[in-house]
Amino acid sequence: MAEQTASASADIPAHGPARSAQGPNSAPAPAPEPKSDSAVVRDALGVGIAVGLSGFAFGVTSAGAGLTVLQTCALSLLVFTGASQFALVGALAAGGNPLTAAAGAFFLGVRNAFYGLRLSQLLRLPGPVRPFAAQWVIDETTAVALAQPTRRSARIGFSVTGLTLYGLWNLTTLGGALGAEALGDTDAWGLDAAGPAVFLALLAPMLRTVTERAVAGLAVVLGLGFLPVLPAGVPVLVAALAAPAVLWLEGRRLGARRKGTDR
């Protein structure tokens, strides 16, 4: 997916050309430091391999929820967004309605559409390639691509991460599903906790600001609070309200601070 032919656009900074905001006589902003292709590939492989191995946990969890090996592998091949997959099989395992479970998984996956809007401007892939690249628009590929200083390195990072993660995730999903059948009752091994544990391990390093931690904390409270009273899968949808609630409160706080400053 990453083009090897050099072009003028390949060296454009991933976040747009730097502009000086201080007038025509001010010194231009420094250009981003170049990054070798090998360094980009190394970083992308590290992310792809580390996250791809968690497909084993999904395979085990899915088989433990009652899905067949074929159904489990089809989810990884066609859906390929870990959080949504875990949410779907988790709701089914808890006895939830399939439509409710699918709705929860859908809303978790909607974020990838917003990633796609940003990546389409950054990568500027050829039209025929975009439908295939869309399958790889997930948290990890987006993070690696946005971290690169130039469009060329962003394309390489996106492509290597996507290819590595997609291939390894599907292989480990198959291995996990087959292994779960050999193990028998996965509940007896405590493997039903593997999915949530992996998801928390991926989420925790991303919570850097107070607002992000507040959203995560409120989502936990809402999800656990409504778990005993709502059908399986619905608490996930309720927990999604944490983000707009915290952002609304943050907006009111900033608005009150501005008014106090104006006075």
CSV table of N, CA, C and O in Angstrom, one decimal, residues 136-228:
chain,number,residue,atom,x,y,z
A,136,TRP,N,-8.5,-1.5,7.2
A,136,TRP,CA,-7.4,-1.4,8.2
A,136,TRP,C,-7.4,-0.1,9.0
A,136,TRP,O,-6.5,0.1,9.8
A,137,VAL,N,-8.5,0.6,8.9
A,137,VAL,CA,-8.6,1.9,9.7
A,137,VAL,C,-9.1,1.5,11.1
A,137,VAL,O,-10.3,1.4,11.3
A,138,ILE,N,-8.2,1.4,12.0
A,138,ILE,CA,-8.5,1.1,13.4
A,138,ILE,C,-7.6,1.9,14.3
A,138,ILE,O,-6.8,2.8,13.8
A,139,ASP,N,-7.7,1.7,15.6
A,139,ASP,CA,-7.0,2.6,16.6
A,139,ASP,C,-5.5,2.5,16.3
A,139,ASP,O,-4.8,3.6,16.2
A,140,GLU,N,-4.9,1.3,16.1
A,140,GLU,CA,-3.4,1.2,16.1
A,140,GLU,C,-2.9,1.8,14.8
A,140,GLU,O,-1.8,2.5,14.8
A,141,THR,N,-3.5,1.5,13.6
A,141,THR,CA,-3.0,2.0,12.4
A,141,THR,C,-3.1,3.5,12.3
A,141,THR,O,-2.2,4.2,11.8
A,142,THR,N,-4.1,4.1,12.9
A,142,THR,CA,-4.3,5.5,13.0
A,142,THR,C,-3.2,6.1,13.8
A,142,THR,O,-2.6,7.2,13.4
A,143,ALA,N,-3.0,5.6,15.0
A,143,ALA,CA,-2.0,6.1,15.9
A,143,ALA,C,-0.6,6.1,15.2
A,143,ALA,O,0.2,7.1,15.3
A,144,VAL,N,-0.2,5.0,14.6
A,144,VAL,CA,1.1,4.9,14.0
A,144,VAL,C,1.2,5.9,12.8
A,144,VAL,O,2.2,6.6,12.7
A,145,ALA,N,0.2,6.0,12.0
A,145,ALA,CA,0.2,6.9,10.8
A,145,ALA,C,0.3,8.4,11.3
A,145,ALA,O,1.1,9.2,10.7
A,146,LEU,N,-0.5,8.8,12.3
A,146,LEU,CA,-0.4,10.2,12.7
A,146,LEU,C,0.8,10.6,13.4
A,146,LEU,O,1.2,11.8,13.6
A,147,ALA,N,1.6,9.6,13.9
A,147,ALA,CA,2.9,9.9,14.6
A,147,ALA,C,4.0,10.1,13.6
A,147,ALA,O,5.1,10.5,14.1
A,148,GLN,N,3.8,10.0,12.3
A,148,GLN,CA,4.9,10.1,11.4
A,148,GLN,C,5.0,11.6,10.9
A,148,GLN,O,4.0,12.3,10.8
A,149,PRO,N,6.2,12.0,10.6
A,149,PRO,CA,6.5,13.4,10.2
A,149,PRO,C,6.2,13.7,8.7
A,149,PRO,O,6.0,14.9,8.4
A,150,THR,N,6.1,12.7,7.8
A,150,THR,CA,5.9,13.0,6.4
A,150,THR,C,4.8,12.0,5.9
A,150,THR,O,4.5,11.0,6.5
A,151,ARG,N,4.3,12.4,4.7
A,151,ARG,CA,3.2,11.6,4.2
A,151,ARG,C,3.8,10.2,3.8
A,151,ARG,O,3.1,9.2,3.9
A,152,ARG,N,5.0,10.1,3.3
A,152,ARG,CA,5.5,8.9,2.9
A,152,ARG,C,5.7,7.9,4.1
A,152,ARG,O,5.3,6.8,4.0
A,153,SER,N,6.2,8.4,5.2
A,153,SER,CA,6.4,7.6,6.3
A,153,SER,C,5.0,7.2,7.0
A,153,SER,O,4.8,6.1,7.5
A,154,ALA,N,4.0,8.1,6.8
A,154,ALA,CA,2.7,7.8,7.3
A,154,ALA,C,2.1,6.6,6.5
A,154,ALA,O,1.4,5.8,7.1
A,155,ARG,N,2.3,6.7,5.2
A,155,ARG,CA,1.8,5.6,4.4
A,155,ARG,C,2.5,4.2,4.8
A,155,ARG,O,1.8,3.2,4.8
A,156,ILE,N,3.8,4.3,4.9
A,156,ILE,CA,4.5,3.1,5.3
A,156,ILE,C,4.0,2.6,6.7
A,156,ILE,O,3.7,1.4,6.8
A,157,GLY,N,3.9,3.5,7.6
A,157,GLY,CA,3.5,3.1,9.0
A,157,GLY,C,2.1,2.5,9.0
A,157,GLY,O,1.8,1.4,9.6
A,158,PHE,N,1.2,3.1,8.2
A,158,PHE,CA,-0.2,2.6,8.1
A,158,PHE,C,-0.2,1.2,7.5
A,158,PHE,O,-0.9,0.3,8.0
A,159,SER,N,0.5,1.1,6.4
A,159,SER,CA,0.5,-0.2,5.6
A,159,SER,C,1.1,-1.3,6.4
A,159,SER,O,0.5,-2.4,6.4
A,160,VAL,N,2.3,-1.1,7.0
A,160,VAL,CA,2.9,-2.2,7.7
A,160,VAL,C,2.2,-2.6,8.9
A,160,VAL,O,2.0,-3.8,9.2
A,161,THR,N,1.7,-1.6,9.7
A,161,THR,CA,0.9,-1.9,10.8
A,161,THR,C,-0.4,-2.7,10.5
A,161,THR,O,-0.8,-3.7,11.1
A,162,GLY,N,-1.1,-2.2,9.4
A,162,GLY,CA,-2.3,-2.9,9.0
A,162,GLY,C,-2.1,-4.3,8.5
A,162,GLY,O,-2.8,-5.2,8.9
A,163,LEU,N,-1.1,-4.5,7.7
A,163,LEU,CA,-0.8,-5.8,7.2
A,163,LEU,C,-0.4,-6.8,8.3
A,163,LEU,O,-0.9,-7.9,8.4
A,164,THR,N,0.5,-6.3,9.1
A,164,THR,CA,1.0,-7.2,10.2
A,164,THR,C,-0.2,-7.5,11.2
A,164,THR,O,-0.4,-8.7,11.6
A,165,LEU,N,-0.9,-6.5,11.6
A,165,LEU,CA,-2.0,-6.7,12.6
A,165,LEU,C,-3.1,-7.6,12.0
A,165,LEU,O,-3.6,-8.5,12.7
A,166,TYR,N,-3.5,-7.3,10.8
A,166,TYR,CA,-4.6,-8.1,10.2
A,166,TYR,C,-4.2,-9.5,10.0
A,166,TYR,O,-5.0,-10.4,10.3
A,167,GLY,N,-3.0,-9.8,9.5
A,167,GLY,CA,-2.6,-11.2,9.3
A,167,GLY,C,-2.5,-11.9,10.7
A,167,GLY,O,-3.0,-13.0,10.8
A,168,LEU,N,-1.8,-11.3,11.6
A,168,LEU,CA,-1.6,-12.0,12.9
A,168,LEU,C,-2.8,-12.1,13.7
A,168,LEU,O,-3.0,-13.1,14.4
A,169,TRP,N,-3.7,-11.1,13.7
A,169,TRP,CA,-4.9,-11.2,14.4
A,169,TRP,C,-5.8,-12.3,13.9
A,169,TRP,O,-6.4,-13.0,14.8
A,170,ASN,N,-5.9,-12.5,12.6
A,170,ASN,CA,-6.7,-13.6,12.1
A,170,ASN,C,-6.1,-15.0,12.4
A,170,ASN,O,-6.8,-15.9,12.7
A,171,LEU,N,-4.8,-15.1,12.3
A,171,LEU,CA,-4.1,-16.3,12.6
A,171,LEU,C,-4.3,-16.7,14.1
A,171,LEU,O,-4.6,-17.9,14.4
A,172,THR,N,-4.1,-15.7,15.0
A,172,THR,CA,-4.3,-16.0,16.4
A,172,THR,C,-5.7,-16.2,16.8
A,172,THR,O,-6.0,-17.0,17.7
A,173,THR,N,-6.6,-15.6,16.1
A,173,THR,CA,-8.1,-15.9,16.3
A,173,THR,C,-8.4,-17.3,16.0
A,173,THR,O,-9.1,-18.0,16.8
A,174,LEU,N,-7.9,-17.8,14.9
A,174,LEU,CA,-8.1,-19.2,14.5
A,174,LEU,C,-7.4,-20.1,15.6
A,174,LEU,O,-8.1,-21.1,16.0
A,175,GLY,N,-6.2,-19.8,16.0
A,175,GLY,CA,-5.6,-20.6,17.0
A,175,GLY,C,-6.3,-20.6,18.3
A,175,GLY,O,-6.4,-21.7,19.0
A,176,GLY,N,-6.8,-19.5,18.7
A,176,GLY,CA,-7.6,-19.4,20.0
A,176,GLY,C,-8.9,-20.1,19.9
A,176,GLY,O,-9.3,-20.8,20.9
A,177,ALA,N,-9.6,-20.1,18.8
A,177,ALA,CA,-10.8,-20.8,18.7
A,177,ALA,C,-10.6,-22.3,18.7
A,177,ALA,O,-11.3,-23.1,19.3
A,178,LEU,N,-9.6,-22.8,18.0
A,178,LEU,CA,-9.3,-24.2,18.0
A,178,LEU,C,-8.8,-24.7,19.3
A,178,LEU,O,-9.1,-25.7,19.8
A,179,GLY,N,-8.0,-23.8,20.0
A,179,GLY,CA,-7.5,-24.2,21.3
A,179,GLY,C,-8.6,-24.2,22.3
A,179,GLY,O,-8.6,-25.1,23.2
A,180,ALA,N,-9.6,-23.4,22.2
A,180,ALA,CA,-10.7,-23.4,23.1
A,180,ALA,C,-11.5,-24.7,23.0
A,180,ALA,O,-12.0,-25.2,24.0
A,181,GLU,N,-11.7,-25.2,21.8
A,181,GLU,CA,-12.4,-26.4,21.6
A,181,GLU,C,-11.6,-27.6,22.2
A,181,GLU,O,-12.2,-28.5,22.8
A,182,ALA,N,-10.3,-27.5,22.2
A,182,ALA,CA,-9.5,-28.6,22.8
A,182,ALA,C,-9.5,-28.5,24.3
A,182,ALA,O,-9.5,-29.5,25.0
A,183,LEU,N,-9.6,-27.3,24.8
A,183,LEU,CA,-9.7,-27.1,26.3
A,183,LEU,C,-11.0,-27.5,26.9
A,183,LEU,O,-11.1,-27.9,28.1
A,184,GLY,N,-12.0,-27.4,26.1
A,184,GLY,CA,-13.4,-27.8,26.6
A,184,GLY,C,-14.0,-26.6,27.2
A,184,GLY,O,-14.2,-25.5,26.6
A,185,ASP,N,-14.4,-26.7,28.5
A,185,ASP,CA,-15.1,-25.6,29.2
A,185,ASP,C,-14.2,-24.4,29.5
A,185,ASP,O,-13.4,-24.5,30.4
A,186,THR,N,-14.3,-23.3,28.7
A,186,THR,CA,-13.3,-22.2,28.9
A,186,THR,C,-13.6,-21.5,30.3
A,186,THR,O,-12.7,-20.9,30.8
A,187,ASP,N,-14.9,-21.6,30.8
A,187,ASP,CA,-15.2,-20.9,32.0
A,187,ASP,C,-14.4,-21.5,33.2
A,187,ASP,O,-14.0,-20.9,34.1
A,188,ALA,N,-14.1,-22.9,33.1
A,188,ALA,CA,-13.4,-23.5,34.1
A,188,ALA,C,-11.9,-23.0,34.2
A,188,ALA,O,-11.3,-23.1,35.2
A,189,TRP,N,-11.4,-22.5,33.1
A,189,TRP,CA,-10.0,-22.0,33.0
A,189,TRP,C,-10.0,-20.5,33.3
A,189,TRP,O,-8.9,-19.9,33.4
A,190,GLY,N,-11.1,-19.9,33.5
A,190,GLY,CA,-11.1,-18.4,33.7
A,190,GLY,C,-10.8,-17.6,32.5
A,190,GLY,O,-10.4,-16.5,32.6
A,191,LEU,N,-10.9,-18.2,31.3
A,191,LEU,CA,-10.5,-17.5,30.1
A,191,LEU,C,-11.6,-16.5,29.6
A,191,LEU,O,-11.3,-15.7,28.7
A,192,ASP,N,-12.7,-16.5,30.3
A,192,ASP,CA,-13.8,-15.5,29.9
A,192,ASP,C,-13.3,-14.1,30.3
A,192,ASP,O,-13.9,-13.1,29.9
A,193,ALA,N,-12.3,-14.0,31.2
A,193,ALA,CA,-11.8,-12.7,31.6
A,193,ALA,C,-10.7,-12.2,30.7
A,193,ALA,O,-10.2,-11.0,30.8
A,194,ALA,N,-10.3,-13.0,29.7
A,194,ALA,CA,-9.1,-12.6,28.8
A,194,ALA,C,-9.5,-11.4,28.0
A,194,ALA,O,-8.7,-10.5,27.8
A,195,GLY,N,-10.7,-11.4,27.4
A,195,GLY,CA,-11.1,-10.3,26.6
A,195,GLY,C,-11.1,-8.9,27.3
A,195,GLY,O,-10.4,-8.0,26.8
A,196,PRO,N,-11.8,-8.8,28.4
A,196,PRO,CA,-11.8,-7.5,29.1
A,196,PRO,C,-10.4,-7.1,29.6
A,196,PRO,O,-10.0,-5.9,29.6
A,197,ALA,N,-9.6,-8.1,29.9
A,197,ALA,CA,-8.2,-7.8,30.4
A,197,ALA,C,-7.4,-7.2,29.3
A,197,ALA,O,-6.7,-6.2,29.5
A,198,VAL,N,-7.5,-7.8,28.1
A,198,VAL,CA,-6.7,-7.3,26.9
A,198,VAL,C,-7.2,-5.9,26.6
A,198,VAL,O,-6.4,-4.9,26.3
A,199,PHE,N,-8.6,-5.7,26.6
A,199,PHE,CA,-9.1,-4.4,26.3
A,199,PHE,C,-8.6,-3.3,27.2
A,199,PHE,O,-8.3,-2.2,26.8
A,200,LEU,N,-8.6,-3.6,28.5
A,200,LEU,CA,-8.1,-2.6,29.5
A,200,LEU,C,-6.7,-2.3,29.3
A,200,LEU,O,-6.2,-1.2,29.5
A,201,ALA,N,-5.9,-3.4,29.0
A,201,ALA,CA,-4.5,-3.2,28.8
A,201,ALA,C,-4.2,-2.3,27.6
A,201,ALA,O,-3.2,-1.5,27.6
A,202,LEU,N,-5.0,-2.3,26.6
A,202,LEU,CA,-4.9,-1.4,25.4
A,202,LEU,C,-5.4,0.0,25.7
A,202,LEU,O,-4.8,1.0,25.2
A,203,LEU,N,-6.4,0.1,26.6
A,203,LEU,CA,-7.0,1.4,26.9
A,203,LEU,C,-6.2,2.2,27.9
A,203,LEU,O,-6.0,3.4,27.7
A,204,ALA,N,-5.6,1.6,28.9
A,204,ALA,CA,-5.0,2.3,30.0
A,204,ALA,C,-3.9,3.3,29.6
A,204,ALA,O,-3.9,4.4,30.0
A,205,PRO,N,-3.0,2.9,28.6
A,205,PRO,CA,-1.9,3.9,28.3
A,205,PRO,C,-2.4,5.1,27.5
A,205,PRO,O,-1.7,6.1,27.4
A,206,MET,N,-3.7,5.0,27.0
A,206,MET,CA,-4.2,6.1,26.2
A,206,MET,C,-4.8,7.2,27.1
A,206,MET,O,-5.2,8.3,26.6
A,207,LEU,N,-5.1,6.9,28.4
A,207,LEU,CA,-5.7,7.8,29.3
A,207,LEU,C,-4.7,8.8,29.9
A,207,LEU,O,-4.2,8.5,31.0
A,208,ARG,N,-4.4,9.9,29.2
A,208,ARG,CA,-3.3,10.7,29.6
A,208,ARG,C,-3.8,12.0,30.3
A,208,ARG,O,-3.1,12.5,31.2
A,209,THR,N,-5.0,12.5,29.9
A,209,THR,CA,-5.5,13.8,30.5
A,209,THR,C,-6.5,13.5,31.6
A,209,THR,O,-7.1,12.4,31.6
A,210,VAL,N,-6.8,14.5,32.3
A,210,VAL,CA,-7.9,14.4,33.4
A,210,VAL,C,-9.2,14.1,32.7
A,210,VAL,O,-10.0,13.3,33.2
A,211,THR,N,-9.5,14.8,31.6
A,211,THR,CA,-10.8,14.6,30.9
A,211,THR,C,-10.9,13.1,30.4
A,211,THR,O,-12.0,12.5,30.6
A,212,GLU,N,-9.9,12.6,29.9
A,212,GLU,CA,-9.9,11.2,29.4
A,212,GLU,C,-10.2,10.2,30.5
A,212,GLU,O,-10.9,9.3,30.4
A,213,ARG,N,-9.5,10.5,31.6
A,213,ARG,CA,-9.7,9.6,32.8
A,213,ARG,C,-11.1,9.7,33.4
A,213,ARG,O,-11.7,8.8,33.9
A,214,ALA,N,-11.6,11.0,33.3
A,214,ALA,CA,-13.0,11.2,33.8
A,214,ALA,C,-14.0,10.4,33.0
A,214,ALA,O,-14.9,9.8,33.5
A,215,VAL,N,-13.8,10.5,31.7
A,215,VAL,CA,-14.7,9.7,30.8
A,215,VAL,C,-14.6,8.2,31.0
A,215,VAL,O,-15.7,7.6,31.1
A,216,ALA,N,-13.4,7.7,31.2
A,216,ALA,CA,-13.3,6.3,31.4
A,216,ALA,C,-13.9,5.9,32.8
A,216,ALA,O,-14.6,4.9,32.9
A,217,GLY,N,-13.7,6.7,33.8
A,217,GLY,CA,-14.2,6.4,35.1
A,217,GLY,C,-15.7,6.4,35.1
A,217,GLY,O,-16.4,5.5,35.7
A,218,LEU,N,-16.3,7.4,34.5
A,218,LEU,CA,-17.8,7.5,34.4
A,218,LEU,C,-18.4,6.4,33.6
A,218,LEU,O,-19.4,5.9,33.9
A,219,ALA,N,-17.7,6.0,32.5
A,219,ALA,CA,-18.2,4.9,31.7
A,219,ALA,C,-18.2,3.6,32.5
A,219,ALA,O,-19.1,2.8,32.4
A,220,VAL,N,-17.2,3.4,33.4
A,220,VAL,CA,-17.1,2.2,34.2
A,220,VAL,C,-18.3,2.2,35.2
A,220,VAL,O,-19.0,1.2,35.4
A,221,VAL,N,-18.5,3.4,35.8
A,221,VAL,CA,-19.6,3.5,36.8
A,221,VAL,C,-21.0,3.3,36.1
A,221,VAL,O,-21.8,2.5,36.6
A,222,LEU,N,-21.2,3.8,34.9
A,222,LEU,CA,-22.5,3.7,34.2
A,222,LEU,C,-22.7,2.2,33.8
A,222,LEU,O,-23.7,1.6,34.0
A,223,GLY,N,-21.6,1.6,33.2
A,223,GLY,CA,-21.7,0.2,32.8
A,223,GLY,C,-22.0,-0.7,33.9
A,223,GLY,O,-22.9,-1.6,33.8
A,224,LEU,N,-21.2,-0.6,35.0
A,224,LEU,CA,-21.5,-1.5,36.1
A,224,LEU,C,-22.8,-1.2,36.8
A,224,LEU,O,-23.4,-2.2,37.3
A,225,GLY,N,-23.1,0.0,36.9
A,225,GLY,CA,-24.4,0.4,37.6
A,225,GLY,C,-25.6,-0.1,36.9
A,225,GLY,O,-26.6,-0.5,37.6
A,226,PHE,N,-25.6,-0.1,35.6
A,226,PHE,CA,-26.8,-0.6,34.9
A,226,PHE,C,-26.8,-2.0,34.5
A,226,PHE,O,-27.7,-2.6,34.0
A,227,LEU,N,-25.6,-2.7,34.8
A,227,LEU,CA,-25.5,-4.1,34.4
A,227,LEU,C,-26.6,-5.0,35.0
A,227,LEU,O,-27.1,-5.9,34.4
A,228,PRO,N,-26.9,-4.8,36.3
A,228,PRO,CA,-27.9,-5.7,36.9
A,228,PRO,C,-29.3,-5.4,36.5
A,228,PRO,O,-30.2,-6.3,36.7
